[in-house]
Amino acid sequence: MAQLYYKYGAMNSGKSIEILKVAHNYEEQNKPVLIFTSALDHRDEVGYVSSRIGLRRQAIPITEDTDIYGIVNNHQPKPYCILVDECQFLSRKNIQQLVRIVDELDVPVMGFGLKNDFQNQLFEGSRYMLTYADKIEEMKTICWFCERKAIMNLRVKDGKPVYTGEQIVIGGNDTYFPVCRKCHTNPPL
C-alpha cells in the first residue's frame, strides 16, 4: 500500500541529496521514478534538483496550476515512486494532488522540504504535508554556529540577521543559515 512521506529539515540537512539517492536506488533496479520540484526554486536553474555537494538532476517544475496528478496518471510506464523537492513552496491544491496520487493511483510519494520559515512560521506546503502525511521524518543537521541540532533557518542580509520581510526569498548559504533556537534568537554574527 502506497503512503505519503514528508521528510523535513533545516537548510543543509541533506534533503536534495536524499532525493537523488532514492531516485538512483529505484532506477538501478529498473524502477522508474518521477521527480518534481517547485518552480519557485531558481537557485541553480528552474526544473532542477540540486545538492550543495554538486549533484543535480532535471525535475518537473511545479506551479500553482501544474496538474501533478494528471502528469503521474498519464506517465508510461507507471512510476514506482514520486519524489518532490521544496514541498514548502507548494500550495494546498498541489499537496492534495499528491494525496490523490497515493490514494487513487497507489504510487508512493516522498516529499522533502523545510518545515518553517525564517520567522518560524509554517509554510503552506509544509502545513499540508504535515497534515496529510502518513509518515513524517525529521532530517537532522547541526547549527551553523554551535554544536546543537539546527531546527530553524536564520535569514541574513549583509551579515546581519533578518527577522521581518517576505516569507519566500530564494537563497542558499549566502542568505540562510541552519541554526538552533538559541542561535536564532541571539546569533553570534
mmCIF file of C-alpha atoms in Angstrom:
data_model
loop_
_atom_site.group_PDB
_atom_site.id
_atom_site.type_symbol
_atom_site.label_atom_id
_atom_site.label_comp_id
_atom_site.label_asym_id
_atom_site.label_seq_id
_atom_site.Cartn_x
_atom_site.Cartn_y
_atom_site.Cartn_z
ATOM 1 C CA MET A 1 0.000 0.000 0.000
ATOM 2 C CA ALA A 2 1.412 3.371 -1.041
ATOM 3 C CA GLN A 3 1.981 6.113 1.511
ATOM 4 C CA LEU A 4 2.686 9.839 1.603
ATOM 5 C CA TYR A 5 6.020 10.608 3.273
ATOM 6 C CA TYR A 6 7.252 14.000 4.421
ATOM 7 C CA LYS A 7 10.919 14.418 5.233
ATOM 8 C CA TYR A 8 11.641 17.879 6.548
ATOM 9 C CA GLY A 9 14.732 19.582 7.880
ATOM 10 C CA ALA A 10 16.533 22.884 8.170
ATOM 11 C CA MET A 11 18.724 24.155 5.345
ATOM 12 C CA ASN A 12 21.765 21.906 4.719
ATOM 13 C CA SER A 13 20.147 18.786 6.189
ATOM 14 C CA GLY A 14 20.601 16.746 3.004
ATOM 15 C CA LYS A 15 17.073 16.787 1.594
ATOM 16 C CA SER A 16 18.029 17.204 -2.067
ATOM 17 C CA ILE A 17 20.852 14.670 -1.964
ATOM 18 C CA GLU A 18 18.409 12.191 -0.384
ATOM 19 C CA ILE A 19 16.037 12.635 -3.348
ATOM 20 C CA LEU A 20 18.860 11.992 -5.796
ATOM 21 C CA LYS A 21 19.959 8.928 -3.812
ATOM 22 C CA VAL A 22 16.440 7.473 -3.652
ATOM 23 C CA ALA A 23 15.939 8.048 -7.392
ATOM 24 C CA HIS A 24 19.244 6.314 -8.129
ATOM 25 C CA ASN A 25 18.320 3.319 -5.961
ATOM 26 C CA TYR A 26 14.966 2.831 -7.716
ATOM 27 C CA GLU A 27 16.374 3.304 -11.194
ATOM 28 C CA GLU A 28 19.288 0.967 -10.567
ATOM 29 C CA GLN A 29 16.595 -1.720 -10.217
ATOM 30 C CA ASN A 30 14.867 -0.574 -13.448
ATOM 31 C CA LYS A 31 12.013 1.016 -11.484
ATOM 32 C CA PRO A 32 11.201 4.428 -12.990
ATOM 33 C CA VAL A 33 10.527 7.448 -10.794
ATOM 34 C CA LEU A 34 9.262 10.945 -11.452
ATOM 35 C CA ILE A 35 10.998 13.863 -9.769
ATOM 36 C CA PHE A 36 9.229 17.183 -9.195
ATOM 37 C CA THR A 37 10.361 20.446 -7.625
ATOM 38 C CA SER A 38 8.838 23.845 -7.006
ATOM 39 C CA ALA A 39 9.193 26.270 -9.905
ATOM 40 C CA LEU A 40 9.954 28.972 -7.303
ATOM 41 C CA ASP A 41 13.384 27.495 -6.606
ATOM 42 C CA HIS A 42 15.687 29.041 -9.187
ATOM 43 C CA ARG A 43 18.986 28.912 -7.227
ATOM 44 C CA ASP A 44 20.553 26.564 -9.762
ATOM 45 C CA GLU A 45 18.006 26.590 -12.562
ATOM 46 C CA VAL A 46 14.221 26.156 -12.640
ATOM 47 C CA GLY A 47 13.318 22.497 -13.006
ATOM 48 C CA TYR A 48 16.397 21.022 -11.321
ATOM 49 C CA VAL A 49 17.009 19.322 -8.003
ATOM 50 C CA SER A 50 20.500 20.387 -6.964
ATOM 51 C CA SER A 51 22.539 19.346 -3.982
ATOM 52 C CA ARG A 52 25.155 21.529 -2.348
ATOM 53 C CA ILE A 53 27.697 18.750 -2.959
ATOM 54 C CA GLY A 54 27.381 19.313 -6.704
ATOM 55 C CA LEU A 55 24.937 16.641 -7.876
ATOM 56 C CA ARG A 56 21.904 17.761 -9.834
ATOM 57 C CA ARG A 57 19.120 16.284 -11.885
ATOM 58 C CA GLN A 58 16.317 17.589 -14.041
ATOM 59 C CA ALA A 59 12.856 17.600 -12.479
ATOM 60 C CA ILE A 60 9.352 18.643 -13.439
ATOM 61 C CA PRO A 61 8.716 22.173 -12.107
ATOM 62 C CA ILE A 62 5.515 22.666 -10.115
ATOM 63 C CA THR A 63 3.491 25.878 -10.251
ATOM 64 C CA GLU A 64 0.091 26.582 -8.712
ATOM 65 C CA ASP A 65 -1.520 25.382 -11.969
ATOM 66 C CA THR A 66 0.534 22.210 -12.528
ATOM 67 C CA ASP A 67 -1.630 19.108 -12.840
ATOM 68 C CA ILE A 68 0.680 16.804 -10.884
ATOM 69 C CA TYR A 69 -1.964 14.082 -10.688
ATOM 70 C CA GLY A 70 -2.524 14.186 -14.466
ATOM 71 C CA ILE A 71 1.204 14.025 -15.219
ATOM 72 C CA VAL A 72 1.639 10.969 -13.000
ATOM 73 C CA ASN A 73 -1.580 9.285 -14.148
ATOM 74 C CA ASN A 74 -0.651 9.654 -17.826
ATOM 75 C CA HIS A 75 3.020 8.727 -17.474
ATOM 76 C CA GLN A 76 4.108 5.498 -19.153
ATOM 77 C CA PRO A 77 5.486 3.370 -17.730
ATOM 78 C CA LYS A 78 3.774 3.853 -14.379
ATOM 79 C CA PRO A 79 6.324 5.272 -11.922
ATOM 80 C CA TYR A 80 7.257 3.249 -8.874
ATOM 81 C CA CYS A 81 7.697 6.367 -6.766
ATOM 82 C CA ILE A 82 7.173 10.138 -6.928
ATOM 83 C CA LEU A 83 9.860 12.351 -5.388
ATOM 84 C CA VAL A 84 9.128 16.018 -4.647
ATOM 85 C CA ASP A 85 11.700 18.615 -3.579
ATOM 86 C CA GLU A 86 10.937 22.001 -1.995
ATOM 87 C CA CYS A 87 7.466 20.950 -0.781
ATOM 88 C CA GLN A 88 7.276 24.004 1.457
ATOM 89 C CA PHE A 89 6.631 26.135 -1.635
ATOM 90 C CA LEU A 90 3.680 24.053 -2.839
ATOM 91 C CA SER A 91 0.054 25.067 -2.399
ATOM 92 C CA ARG A 92 -2.687 23.160 -0.608
ATOM 93 C CA LYS A 93 -4.028 22.224 -4.042
ATOM 94 C CA ASN A 94 -0.640 20.785 -5.038
ATOM 95 C CA ILE A 95 -0.425 18.749 -1.818
ATOM 96 C CA GLN A 96 -3.957 17.415 -2.291
ATOM 97 C CA GLN A 97 -2.908 16.157 -5.737
ATOM 98 C CA LEU A 98 -0.018 14.277 -4.101
ATOM 99 C CA VAL A 99 -2.528 12.735 -1.695
ATOM 100 C CA ARG A 100 -4.670 11.608 -4.656
ATOM 101 C CA ILE A 101 -1.622 10.022 -6.316
ATOM 102 C CA VAL A 102 -1.065 7.924 -3.198
ATOM 103 C CA ASP A 103 -4.727 7.081 -2.533
ATOM 104 C CA GLU A 104 -6.061 6.636 -6.071
ATOM 105 C CA LEU A 105 -3.037 5.571 -8.123
ATOM 106 C CA ASP A 106 -1.345 3.591 -5.323
ATOM 107 C CA VAL A 107 2.021 5.234 -6.014
ATOM 108 C CA PRO A 108 4.156 6.256 -3.026
ATOM 109 C CA VAL A 109 5.080 9.942 -2.790
ATOM 110 C CA MET A 110 8.128 11.152 -0.893
ATOM 111 C CA GLY A 111 8.100 14.886 -0.271
ATOM 112 C CA PHE A 112 11.049 16.858 1.075
ATOM 113 C CA GLY A 113 11.187 20.417 2.345
ATOM 114 C CA LEU A 114 11.585 22.947 5.092
ATOM 115 C CA LYS A 115 9.081 22.925 7.926
ATOM 116 C CA ASN A 116 9.263 26.558 8.991
ATOM 117 C CA ASP A 117 10.382 29.849 7.504
ATOM 118 C CA PHE A 118 12.915 32.352 8.887
ATOM 119 C CA GLN A 119 10.232 33.731 11.256
ATOM 120 C CA ASN A 120 9.406 30.191 12.439
ATOM 121 C CA GLN A 121 6.023 30.116 10.735
ATOM 122 C CA LEU A 122 4.922 27.056 8.776
ATOM 123 C CA PHE A 123 4.995 27.341 5.021
ATOM 124 C CA GLU A 124 1.676 26.485 3.317
ATOM 125 C CA GLY A 125 3.093 23.376 1.672
ATOM 126 C CA SER A 126 4.702 22.195 4.893
ATOM 127 C CA ARG A 127 1.491 22.692 6.837
ATOM 128 C CA TYR A 128 -0.457 20.463 4.472
ATOM 129 C CA MET A 129 2.300 17.862 4.144
ATOM 130 C CA LEU A 130 2.382 17.616 7.954
ATOM 131 C CA THR A 131 -1.416 17.356 7.950
ATOM 132 C CA TYR A 132 -1.768 14.649 5.289
ATOM 133 C CA ALA A 133 1.466 12.624 5.510
ATOM 134 C CA ASP A 134 1.283 9.006 6.590
ATOM 135 C CA LYS A 135 4.885 9.170 7.778
ATOM 136 C CA ILE A 136 6.878 12.204 8.907
ATOM 137 C CA GLU A 137 10.632 12.205 9.435
ATOM 138 C CA GLU A 138 12.993 14.945 10.523
ATOM 139 C CA MET A 139 16.296 15.157 8.650
ATOM 140 C CA LYS A 140 18.874 16.492 11.047
ATOM 141 C CA THR A 141 21.820 18.834 10.702
ATOM 142 C CA ILE A 142 23.877 20.920 13.096
ATOM 143 C CA CYS A 143 23.684 24.611 13.905
ATOM 144 C CA TRP A 144 25.918 26.842 11.796
ATOM 145 C CA PHE A 145 27.290 28.484 14.954
ATOM 146 C CA CYS A 146 27.353 25.795 17.673
ATOM 147 C CA GLU A 147 27.039 22.043 18.192
ATOM 148 C CA ARG A 148 23.269 21.912 18.780
ATOM 149 C CA LYS A 149 20.740 20.477 16.354
ATOM 150 C CA ALA A 150 19.531 23.022 13.789
ATOM 151 C CA ILE A 151 15.747 23.355 13.810
ATOM 152 C CA MET A 152 15.366 26.836 12.308
ATOM 153 C CA ASN A 153 16.632 28.899 9.400
ATOM 154 C CA LEU A 154 18.212 32.280 10.034
ATOM 155 C CA ARG A 155 17.926 34.769 7.181
ATOM 156 C CA VAL A 156 20.833 37.171 6.824
ATOM 157 C CA LYS A 157 21.478 40.209 4.692
ATOM 158 C CA ASP A 158 24.825 41.997 4.591
ATOM 159 C CA GLY A 159 25.967 39.843 7.525
ATOM 160 C CA LYS A 160 23.051 40.883 9.758
ATOM 161 C CA PRO A 161 20.104 38.731 10.898
ATOM 162 C CA VAL A 162 16.736 39.488 9.297
ATOM 163 C CA TYR A 163 13.507 38.813 11.187
ATOM 164 C CA THR A 164 10.933 40.635 9.037
ATOM 165 C CA GLY A 165 10.015 40.625 5.364
ATOM 166 C CA GLU A 166 8.522 38.401 2.727
ATOM 167 C CA GLN A 167 8.134 34.751 3.642
ATOM 168 C CA ILE A 168 9.799 33.495 0.482
ATOM 169 C CA VAL A 169 13.195 34.805 -0.553
ATOM 170 C CA ILE A 170 15.143 32.225 -2.552
ATOM 171 C CA GLY A 171 18.715 31.834 -1.416
ATOM 172 C CA GLY A 172 21.437 29.494 -0.257
ATOM 173 C CA ASN A 173 24.300 29.793 2.218
ATOM 174 C CA ASP A 174 24.595 33.479 1.349
ATOM 175 C CA THR A 175 21.051 34.128 2.608
ATOM 176 C CA TYR A 176 20.221 31.453 5.193
ATOM 177 C CA PHE A 177 21.960 29.550 7.972
ATOM 178 C CA PRO A 178 20.620 26.406 9.672
ATOM 179 C CA VAL A 179 20.528 27.276 13.373
ATOM 180 C CA CYS A 180 19.376 26.084 16.769
ATOM 181 C CA ARG A 181 16.711 28.017 18.655
ATOM 182 C CA LYS A 182 19.287 29.795 20.846
ATOM 183 C CA CYS A 183 21.392 30.990 17.901
ATOM 184 C CA HIS A 184 18.272 32.066 16.004
ATOM 185 C CA THR A 185 17.349 34.376 18.870
ATOM 186 C CA ASN A 186 20.889 35.614 19.500
ATOM 187 C CA PRO A 187 23.156 34.771 16.546
ATOM 188 C CA PRO A 188 26.891 35.281 17.052
ATOM 189 C CA LEU A 189 27.274 37.460 13.952
#
